[in-house]
Amino acid sequence: MRPLANSLHDLAGALLVALAFSIPLSNALNSVLGAAIVLVVLLGQWAGSWRGRWAPVLHHPVIMVCLALYGSVLLAAAWSSAPLAAVGGQMLRNLSLLMLPLFSVVLRDTRWVQRCLLAFSLAMGLTLALSMAHGLWGMAGAGAWLLPYKGDGDAIFHVHITHNVLMSVAVLVWLSQALDGKDLPLWVRWALACLAVLGAINILWMVPGRTGYATLLASLLMLAAVRCPRPWLGPCLAGIVVVCGAALWLSDSAQNRLDRTWREIQAFGGADSAQRGDVNLADHRLAIWREAIGVIEQRPLLGHGTGSYRSAFCASAQPANMCLYGGGKHPHNQFLFVAIEGGLLGVAIYAAWVAMLAVLLWQRRNAGPMGAMGPGLWAIWMAYAMVDTPLQLLTERHFFMLFFAMLLFAPKTGHHQAGKG
């Protein structure tokens, strides 16, 4: 039985590598690979592949709180008035929370972590190359673009928001390896630094999206806090803000978006804007948040129940057609979504989960390049969750669970002394 157990472990690891590569490229393939990984993990449980591996994973504080968060979803289904299809659909989407322990038991202290990281880097390198090529193609007036893509600007494979969030993580990965990859040849570290610069340019100049600006800045500031020598930390943080601000100032598309954001906030009057239909408009998000808070106030303790978001929101949102341009899907804020469906208990457990992630990833910050990435990934999650609901989105809920598992359970191969030159 042992050879079979080892083979199933290797197969599960290989599937996770394939998932890391496919996440930036294909939602359909992500779903297929996710189902295949679950099947192989179950077969591995029967064959003994995970003997001795479950206990340290299930006793990990982040995993315990993650399981409690899914338990709160199941509990809130008991008082939900939503249709059974909506309740079942939401429970199915939240199965992504269970992916965190499943991925962790496969990856814990194995070589598959580095292979997943390499696969993601290759996929994002391909995405960056195609995005740059698309921009140059348009500048050259070469006609219709040969490959299909979605989103504004030069986004490839995903809508512009997802493209920029994934590119922010890629910049974090490449820059962490360039700074901390002591075992890498010098030319490789310089190449990774160049990729990081190109990725930042791609976000700030080529693919419009205010979410990407926020996630990139959050990750860079956190990486500086982790790796910059303490005497230079203040100037380094200020320099990052100045450089990013200058890049945005020199970008016409960024200026237009930021100017529009400021005008919309000043003119915020709910959903009465003449520009309906764009769910990314700042005034519409502010209106959605205002209405979502009103829905929370109706049942603050227990919430409206699992799967009830759309029916609860659309029943009271004003004007009534707010559901048609964004608010009916989710409130563009993870905390608000959890509060509406899970009430105070759900919010408390979700807050405990992100707090535990912050503490445990910060504790691992000196464990080589993987440790350096952890706090930055958490910062990206928090910035993104302020303006969207990543646990509701297919790409994001696969991606973040995989990366959190990688960074929490990566082998501690090297240590960096924080604050040293």
Short mmCIF file of C-alpha atoms in Angstrom, two decimals:
data_model
loop_
_atom_site.label_atom_id
_atom_site.label_comp_id
_atom_site.label_asym_id
_atom_site.label_seq_id
_atom_site.Cartn_x
_atom_site.Cartn_y
_atom_site.Cartn_z
CA MET A 1 0.00 0.00 0.00
CA ARG A 2 2.91 2.36 0.67
CA PRO A 3 3.99 2.73 -2.99
CA LEU A 4 0.39 3.63 -3.86
CA ALA A 5 0.27 6.14 -1.00
CA ASN A 6 3.46 7.82 -2.22
CA SER A 7 2.20 7.87 -5.80
CA LEU A 8 -1.07 9.52 -4.77
CA HIS A 9 0.85 12.14 -2.77
CA ASP A 10 2.99 12.89 -5.81
CA LEU A 11 -0.11 13.04 -8.02
CA ALA A 12 -1.82 15.47 -5.63
CA GLY A 13 1.31 17.63 -5.60
CA ALA A 14 1.51 17.60 -9.39
CA LEU A 15 -2.14 18.63 -9.62
CA LEU A 16 -1.49 21.55 -7.27
CA VAL A 17 1.39 22.63 -9.50
CA ALA A 18 -0.99 22.47 -12.47
CA LEU A 19 -3.54 24.52 -10.52
CA ALA A 20 -0.93 27.16 -9.69
CA PHE A 21 -0.17 27.45 -13.41
CA SER A 22 -3.81 27.45 -14.53
CA ILE A 23 -5.17 30.03 -12.06
CA PRO A 24 -3.93 33.05 -14.06
CA LEU A 25 -5.04 31.46 -17.33
CA SER A 26 -8.35 29.55 -17.15
CA ASN A 27 -11.33 29.46 -14.79
CA ALA A 28 -12.71 26.31 -16.40
CA LEU A 29 -9.46 24.43 -15.88
CA ASN A 30 -9.32 25.66 -12.27
CA SER A 31 -12.65 23.98 -11.54
CA VAL A 32 -11.59 20.71 -13.15
CA LEU A 33 -8.26 20.65 -11.32
CA GLY A 34 -9.91 21.56 -8.02
CA ALA A 35 -12.29 18.60 -8.31
CA ALA A 36 -9.42 16.29 -9.30
CA ILE A 37 -7.36 17.38 -6.27
CA VAL A 38 -10.26 16.63 -3.91
CA LEU A 39 -10.67 13.18 -5.45
CA VAL A 40 -6.97 12.36 -5.17
CA VAL A 41 -6.83 13.58 -1.56
CA LEU A 42 -9.76 11.30 -0.71
CA LEU A 43 -8.07 8.37 -2.43
CA GLY A 44 -4.88 9.24 -0.60
CA GLN A 45 -6.75 9.15 2.69
CA TRP A 46 -7.84 5.58 1.91
CA ALA A 47 -4.30 4.60 0.85
CA GLY A 48 -2.60 6.20 3.85
CA SER A 49 -0.87 9.01 1.96
CA TRP A 50 -1.57 11.53 4.71
CA ARG A 51 -0.69 9.38 7.72
CA GLY A 52 0.90 11.67 10.30
CA ARG A 53 0.18 14.78 8.21
CA TRP A 54 -3.37 15.67 9.22
CA ALA A 55 -2.72 16.32 12.92
CA PRO A 56 -0.23 19.22 12.53
CA VAL A 57 -2.41 20.76 9.84
CA LEU A 58 -5.71 20.51 11.72
CA HIS A 59 -4.11 21.83 14.92
CA HIS A 60 -2.71 24.87 13.11
CA PRO A 61 -4.48 28.01 14.44
CA VAL A 62 -5.30 29.39 10.97
CA ILE A 63 -6.79 26.07 9.87
CA MET A 64 -8.88 25.73 13.04
CA VAL A 65 -10.38 29.19 12.60
CA CYS A 66 -10.90 28.52 8.88
CA LEU A 67 -12.89 25.38 9.72
CA ALA A 68 -14.87 27.38 12.27
CA LEU A 69 -15.65 29.94 9.56
CA TYR A 70 -17.08 27.23 7.32
CA GLY A 71 -18.97 25.87 10.33
CA SER A 72 -20.59 29.28 10.75
CA VAL A 73 -21.73 29.10 7.12
CA LEU A 74 -23.37 25.72 7.80
CA LEU A 75 -24.94 27.03 11.01
CA ALA A 76 -26.36 30.13 9.33
CA ALA A 77 -28.09 27.88 6.80
CA ALA A 78 -30.40 26.76 9.62
CA TRP A 79 -32.24 30.10 9.76
CA SER A 80 -31.86 31.20 6.15
CA SER A 81 -35.06 32.08 4.33
CA ALA A 82 -33.34 31.93 0.95
CA PRO A 83 -34.35 29.28 -1.61
CA LEU A 84 -32.62 25.94 -1.18
CA ALA A 85 -30.74 26.45 -4.45
CA ALA A 86 -29.26 29.70 -3.15
CA VAL A 87 -28.33 28.13 0.19
CA GLY A 88 -26.71 25.15 -1.53
CA GLY A 89 -24.87 27.36 -4.00
CA GLN A 90 -23.39 29.48 -1.23
CA MET A 91 -22.35 26.43 0.79
CA LEU A 92 -20.68 25.08 -2.35
CA ARG A 93 -18.79 28.34 -2.97
CA ASN A 94 -17.59 28.38 0.61
CA LEU A 95 -16.14 24.90 0.22
CA SER A 96 -13.09 26.88 -0.89
CA LEU A 97 -12.45 27.37 2.84
CA LEU A 98 -11.98 23.60 3.12
CA MET A 99 -9.45 23.77 0.29
CA LEU A 100 -7.02 25.45 2.69
CA PRO A 101 -6.54 22.34 4.90
CA LEU A 102 -6.67 20.04 1.86
CA PHE A 103 -3.94 21.97 0.06
CA SER A 104 -1.95 22.27 3.28
CA VAL A 105 -1.84 18.54 4.01
CA VAL A 106 -0.39 17.93 0.54
CA LEU A 107 2.09 20.82 0.55
CA ARG A 108 3.33 20.83 4.14
CA ASP A 109 7.15 20.74 4.21
CA THR A 110 7.45 19.38 0.66
CA ARG A 111 9.21 20.35 -2.57
CA TRP A 112 5.80 20.93 -4.15
CA VAL A 113 5.63 24.40 -2.58
CA GLN A 114 8.55 25.69 -4.66
CA ARG A 115 7.19 23.96 -7.75
CA CYS A 116 3.81 25.64 -7.29
CA LEU A 117 5.56 28.98 -6.91
CA LEU A 118 7.55 28.38 -10.09
CA ALA A 119 4.40 27.36 -11.99
CA PHE A 120 2.59 30.52 -10.91
CA SER A 121 5.60 32.65 -11.86
CA LEU A 122 5.73 31.08 -15.32
CA ALA A 123 2.01 31.65 -15.88
CA MET A 124 2.28 35.27 -14.75
CA GLY A 125 5.38 35.75 -16.89
CA LEU A 126 3.34 34.54 -19.88
CA THR A 127 0.49 36.86 -18.89
CA LEU A 128 2.87 39.81 -18.56
CA ALA A 129 4.51 39.08 -21.92
CA LEU A 130 1.13 38.89 -23.69
CA SER A 131 -0.09 42.04 -21.95
CA MET A 132 3.02 43.94 -23.02
CA ALA A 133 2.67 42.55 -26.54
CA HIS A 134 -0.98 43.63 -26.63
CA GLY A 135 0.01 47.16 -25.65
CA LEU A 136 2.74 47.34 -28.28
CA TRP A 137 0.38 45.79 -30.84
CA GLY A 138 -2.10 48.60 -30.28
CA MET A 139 0.58 51.30 -30.35
CA ALA A 140 1.84 49.94 -33.66
CA GLY A 141 -1.66 50.00 -35.15
CA ALA A 142 -1.28 46.38 -36.22
CA GLY A 143 -5.01 45.68 -36.47
CA ALA A 144 -7.15 43.22 -34.53
CA TRP A 145 -5.47 41.42 -31.63
CA LEU A 146 -4.94 37.74 -32.35
CA LEU A 147 -5.89 36.34 -28.93
CA PRO A 148 -9.18 36.77 -27.06
CA TYR A 149 -9.01 38.71 -23.80
CA LYS A 150 -11.39 40.31 -21.36
CA GLY A 151 -11.22 43.54 -19.45
CA ASP A 152 -10.10 47.08 -20.05
CA GLY A 153 -6.69 48.10 -21.29
CA ASP A 154 -4.18 45.31 -21.78
CA ALA A 155 -5.71 42.73 -19.41
CA ILE A 156 -5.16 39.14 -20.54
CA PHE A 157 -7.21 36.02 -19.63
CA HIS A 158 -9.15 37.72 -16.79
CA VAL A 159 -11.03 40.97 -16.21
CA HIS A 160 -8.80 43.91 -15.35
CA ILE A 161 -9.38 43.73 -11.58
CA THR A 162 -8.37 40.06 -11.31
CA HIS A 163 -5.47 40.64 -13.72
CA ASN A 164 -4.07 43.42 -11.54
CA VAL A 165 -4.53 41.55 -8.26
CA LEU A 166 -2.67 38.52 -9.63
CA MET A 167 0.00 40.79 -11.12
CA SER A 168 0.43 42.46 -7.72
CA VAL A 169 1.13 39.03 -6.22
CA ALA A 170 3.55 38.26 -9.06
CA VAL A 171 5.44 41.50 -8.37
CA LEU A 172 5.61 40.51 -4.70
CA VAL A 173 6.90 37.02 -5.58
CA TRP A 174 9.55 38.25 -8.02
CA LEU A 175 10.76 41.07 -5.80
CA SER A 176 10.94 38.83 -2.71
CA GLN A 177 13.04 36.31 -4.60
CA ALA A 178 15.26 39.05 -6.01
CA LEU A 179 15.89 40.47 -2.54
CA ASP A 180 16.11 37.24 -0.56
CA GLY A 181 17.03 34.51 -3.05
CA LYS A 182 20.57 34.03 -1.74
CA ASP A 183 20.89 30.66 -3.48
CA LEU A 184 19.96 32.08 -6.89
CA PRO A 185 22.60 33.23 -9.40
CA LEU A 186 23.03 36.99 -9.47
CA TRP A 187 21.74 37.27 -13.03
CA VAL A 188 18.55 35.42 -12.06
CA ARG A 189 17.95 37.84 -9.20
CA TRP A 190 18.42 40.81 -11.52
CA ALA A 191 16.05 39.21 -14.04
CA LEU A 192 13.43 38.76 -11.30
CA ALA A 193 13.86 42.39 -10.27
CA CYS A 194 13.31 43.48 -13.88
CA LEU A 195 10.16 41.32 -14.08
CA ALA A 196 8.89 42.98 -10.90
CA VAL A 197 9.45 46.44 -12.40
CA LEU A 198 7.67 45.45 -15.62
CA GLY A 199 4.80 43.99 -13.59
CA ALA A 200 4.43 47.24 -11.66
CA ILE A 201 4.47 49.22 -14.92
CA ASN A 202 1.80 46.89 -16.28
CA ILE A 203 -0.45 47.65 -13.30
CA LEU A 204 0.19 51.39 -13.07
CA TRP A 205 0.26 52.23 -16.77
CA MET A 206 -1.28 49.54 -18.96
CA VAL A 207 -4.23 47.87 -17.20
CA PRO A 208 -6.56 50.45 -15.65
CA GLY A 209 -8.02 49.62 -12.27
CA ARG A 210 -7.91 51.33 -8.91
CA THR A 211 -7.99 48.01 -7.07
CA GLY A 212 -4.67 47.09 -8.67
CA TYR A 213 -3.10 50.35 -7.54
CA ALA A 214 -4.17 49.61 -3.96
CA THR A 215 -3.03 45.98 -3.92
CA LEU A 216 0.34 46.82 -5.47
CA LEU A 217 1.01 49.63 -3.02
CA ALA A 218 -0.09 47.50 -0.05
CA SER A 219 2.22 44.63 -1.03
CA LEU A 220 5.24 46.88 -1.63
CA LEU A 221 4.79 48.72 1.66
CA MET A 222 4.49 45.46 3.57
CA LEU A 223 7.53 43.95 1.84
CA ALA A 224 9.51 47.05 2.78
CA ALA A 225 8.33 46.75 6.38
CA VAL A 226 9.56 43.14 6.42
CA ARG A 227 12.90 43.52 4.66
CA CYS A 228 14.08 47.14 4.89
CA PRO A 229 16.71 47.84 7.59
CA ARG A 230 15.03 49.72 10.42
CA PRO A 231 17.06 52.97 10.09
CA TRP A 232 15.94 53.22 6.46
CA LEU A 233 12.36 52.05 6.87
CA GLY A 234 10.74 55.49 6.98
CA PRO A 235 12.51 56.85 3.88
CA CYS A 236 11.89 53.55 2.07
CA LEU A 237 8.14 53.62 2.74
CA ALA A 238 7.96 57.28 1.72
CA GLY A 239 9.96 56.53 -1.42
CA ILE A 240 7.56 53.76 -2.46
CA VAL A 241 4.59 56.08 -2.05
CA VAL A 242 6.32 58.86 -3.99
CA VAL A 243 7.40 56.58 -6.85
CA CYS A 244 3.95 55.00 -7.18
CA GLY A 245 2.33 58.43 -6.97
CA ALA A 246 4.64 59.81 -9.65
CA ALA A 247 3.94 56.84 -11.91
CA LEU A 248 0.20 57.36 -11.53
CA TRP A 249 0.59 61.10 -12.11
CA LEU A 250 2.39 60.42 -15.39
CA SER A 251 -0.28 57.93 -16.51
CA ASP A 252 -3.21 59.57 -18.29
CA SER A 253 -5.55 56.63 -17.71
CA ALA A 254 -4.66 56.51 -14.02
CA GLN A 255 -5.21 60.24 -13.66
CA ASN A 256 -8.60 59.97 -15.32
CA ARG A 257 -9.67 57.15 -13.01
CA LEU A 258 -8.42 58.83 -9.85
CA ASP A 259 -9.95 62.17 -10.84
CA ARG A 260 -13.25 60.44 -11.55
CA THR A 261 -13.07 58.70 -8.18
CA TRP A 262 -12.66 62.01 -6.38
CA ARG A 263 -15.50 63.65 -8.31
CA GLU A 264 -17.78 60.69 -7.60
CA ILE A 265 -17.02 60.75 -3.89
CA GLN A 266 -17.68 64.50 -3.75
CA ALA A 267 -20.95 64.08 -5.62
CA PHE A 268 -21.97 60.93 -3.74
CA GLY A 269 -25.73 60.81 -3.68
CA GLY A 270 -26.38 57.12 -3.75
CA ALA A 271 -27.32 55.42 -6.96
CA ASP A 272 -28.80 58.45 -8.70
CA SER A 273 -25.73 58.85 -10.92
CA ALA A 274 -26.44 59.17 -14.60
CA GLN A 275 -23.70 56.63 -15.29
CA ARG A 276 -25.42 53.41 -14.32
CA GLY A 277 -24.16 50.02 -15.27
CA ASP A 278 -20.49 50.29 -14.24
CA VAL A 279 -20.32 48.44 -10.91
CA ASN A 280 -16.75 49.66 -10.41
CA LEU A 281 -17.72 53.31 -10.12
CA ALA A 282 -16.79 54.64 -6.70
CA ASP A 283 -20.16 56.29 -6.08
CA HIS A 284 -21.98 53.05 -6.84
CA ARG A 285 -19.81 51.14 -4.39
CA LEU A 286 -20.44 53.76 -1.75
CA ALA A 287 -24.17 53.44 -2.41
CA ILE A 288 -23.98 49.65 -2.23
CA TRP A 289 -22.07 49.83 1.07
CA ARG A 290 -24.65 52.23 2.51
CA GLU A 291 -27.52 49.93 1.56
CA ALA A 292 -25.61 46.87 2.80
CA ILE A 293 -25.16 48.48 6.22
CA GLY A 294 -28.91 49.04 6.31
CA VAL A 295 -29.50 45.35 5.57
CA ILE A 296 -27.09 44.39 8.38
CA GLU A 297 -28.99 46.60 10.83
CA GLN A 298 -32.15 44.58 10.16
CA ARG A 299 -30.63 41.41 11.70
CA PRO A 300 -27.26 42.28 13.21
CA LEU A 301 -26.86 39.30 15.56
CA LEU A 302 -27.78 36.24 13.48
CA GLY A 303 -27.69 37.71 9.99
CA HIS A 304 -30.11 36.77 7.25
CA GLY A 305 -28.66 33.28 6.78
CA THR A 306 -26.48 31.49 4.26
CA GLY A 307 -27.40 32.20 0.64
CA SER A 308 -29.70 35.07 1.58
CA TYR A 309 -27.58 37.99 0.40
CA ARG A 310 -29.35 38.70 -2.87
CA SER A 311 -32.90 38.37 -1.54
CA ALA A 312 -32.14 40.39 1.61
CA PHE A 313 -30.27 43.13 -0.23
CA CYS A 314 -32.69 43.47 -3.11
CA ALA A 315 -35.70 43.54 -0.79
CA SER A 316 -34.69 46.87 0.74
CA ALA A 317 -32.06 48.47 -1.51
CA GLN A 318 -33.04 51.85 -2.91
CA PRO A 319 -33.53 52.49 -5.73
CA ALA A 320 -34.99 49.08 -6.49
CA ASN A 321 -32.88 48.56 -9.62
CA MET A 322 -29.63 48.72 -7.62
CA CYS A 323 -29.52 44.93 -7.88
CA LEU A 324 -29.10 45.23 -11.64
CA TYR A 325 -25.75 47.01 -11.55
CA GLY A 326 -23.63 45.24 -8.99
CA GLY A 327 -25.20 45.20 -5.57
CA GLY A 328 -27.30 42.13 -6.26
CA LYS A 329 -24.25 39.89 -6.62
CA HIS A 330 -22.27 40.95 -3.57
CA PRO A 331 -21.61 44.20 -1.67
CA HIS A 332 -18.02 44.61 -2.92
CA ASN A 333 -16.73 44.16 0.61
CA GLN A 334 -16.00 40.83 2.28
CA PHE A 335 -16.80 41.99 5.82
CA LEU A 336 -20.20 43.35 4.74
CA PHE A 337 -21.05 40.13 2.92
CA VAL A 338 -20.19 38.00 5.95
CA ALA A 339 -22.17 40.33 8.23
CA ILE A 340 -25.30 40.17 6.07
CA GLU A 341 -25.36 36.37 5.87
CA GLY A 342 -23.61 35.28 9.07
CA GLY A 343 -24.28 38.11 11.48
CA LEU A 344 -22.09 38.92 14.45
CA LEU A 345 -20.81 35.35 14.80
CA GLY A 346 -19.68 35.20 11.18
CA VAL A 347 -17.96 38.58 11.39
CA ALA A 348 -16.18 37.62 14.62
CA ILE A 349 -14.86 34.37 13.14
CA TYR A 350 -13.85 36.02 9.86
CA ALA A 351 -12.03 38.77 11.78
CA ALA A 352 -10.29 36.12 13.88
CA TRP A 353 -9.25 34.28 10.71
CA VAL A 354 -7.64 37.29 9.03
CA ALA A 355 -6.03 38.31 12.34
CA MET A 356 -4.59 34.82 12.80
CA LEU A 357 -3.29 34.89 9.23
CA ALA A 358 -1.57 38.20 9.95
CA VAL A 359 0.08 36.91 13.13
CA LEU A 360 1.26 33.56 11.74
CA LEU A 361 2.52 34.98 8.43
CA TRP A 362 4.34 37.76 10.29
CA GLN A 363 5.99 35.19 12.55
CA ARG A 364 7.36 33.43 9.44
CA ARG A 365 8.60 36.64 7.81
CA ASN A 366 12.30 35.76 8.26
CA ALA A 367 12.03 32.32 6.63
CA GLY A 368 13.67 33.23 3.31
CA PRO A 369 11.79 34.50 0.24
CA MET A 370 8.62 32.55 1.10
CA GLY A 371 8.53 34.18 4.52
CA ALA A 372 9.00 37.63 3.00
CA MET A 373 5.96 37.12 0.76
CA GLY A 374 3.55 36.20 3.56
CA PRO A 375 2.75 39.61 5.09
CA GLY A 376 2.55 41.12 1.60
CA LEU A 377 0.00 38.52 0.47
CA TRP A 378 -2.06 39.24 3.59
CA ALA A 379 -1.94 42.97 2.77
CA ILE A 380 -3.15 42.24 -0.77
CA TRP A 381 -6.04 40.18 0.62
CA MET A 382 -7.06 42.95 3.01
CA ALA A 383 -6.87 45.69 0.37
CA TYR A 384 -8.82 43.57 -2.10
CA ALA A 385 -11.43 42.47 0.45
CA MET A 386 -12.19 46.12 1.20
CA VAL A 387 -13.51 46.69 -2.33
CA ASP A 388 -14.58 43.19 -3.41
CA THR A 389 -15.54 39.77 -2.04
CA PRO A 390 -12.74 37.33 -2.94
CA LEU A 391 -14.44 34.37 -1.25
CA GLN A 392 -17.27 34.73 -3.79
CA LEU A 393 -15.05 34.82 -6.88
CA LEU A 394 -13.89 31.61 -8.57
CA THR A 395 -10.33 32.59 -9.45
CA GLU A 396 -9.65 34.39 -6.19
CA ARG A 397 -11.00 31.75 -3.85
CA HIS A 398 -8.81 29.09 -5.48
CA PHE A 399 -5.77 31.34 -5.66
CA PHE A 400 -5.66 32.74 -2.14
CA MET A 401 -6.32 29.38 -0.47
CA LEU A 402 -3.47 27.83 -2.47
CA PHE A 403 -1.04 30.64 -1.68
CA PHE A 404 -1.95 30.82 2.00
CA ALA A 405 -1.32 27.06 2.24
CA MET A 406 2.02 27.46 0.46
CA LEU A 407 3.23 30.29 2.68
CA LEU A 408 1.96 28.88 5.98
CA PHE A 409 3.39 25.40 5.43
CA ALA A 410 6.48 26.00 3.29
CA PRO A 411 9.70 24.37 4.53
CA LYS A 412 11.78 26.85 6.52
CA THR A 413 14.86 26.67 4.31
CA GLY A 414 16.46 30.00 5.16
CA HIS A 415 16.25 32.85 7.62
CA HIS A 416 16.80 36.56 7.21
CA GLN A 417 17.61 38.74 10.18
CA ALA A 418 15.14 41.60 10.07
CA GLY A 419 16.62 45.02 10.52
CA LYS A 420 20.12 44.05 9.41
CA GLY A 421 21.90 45.65 6.49
#
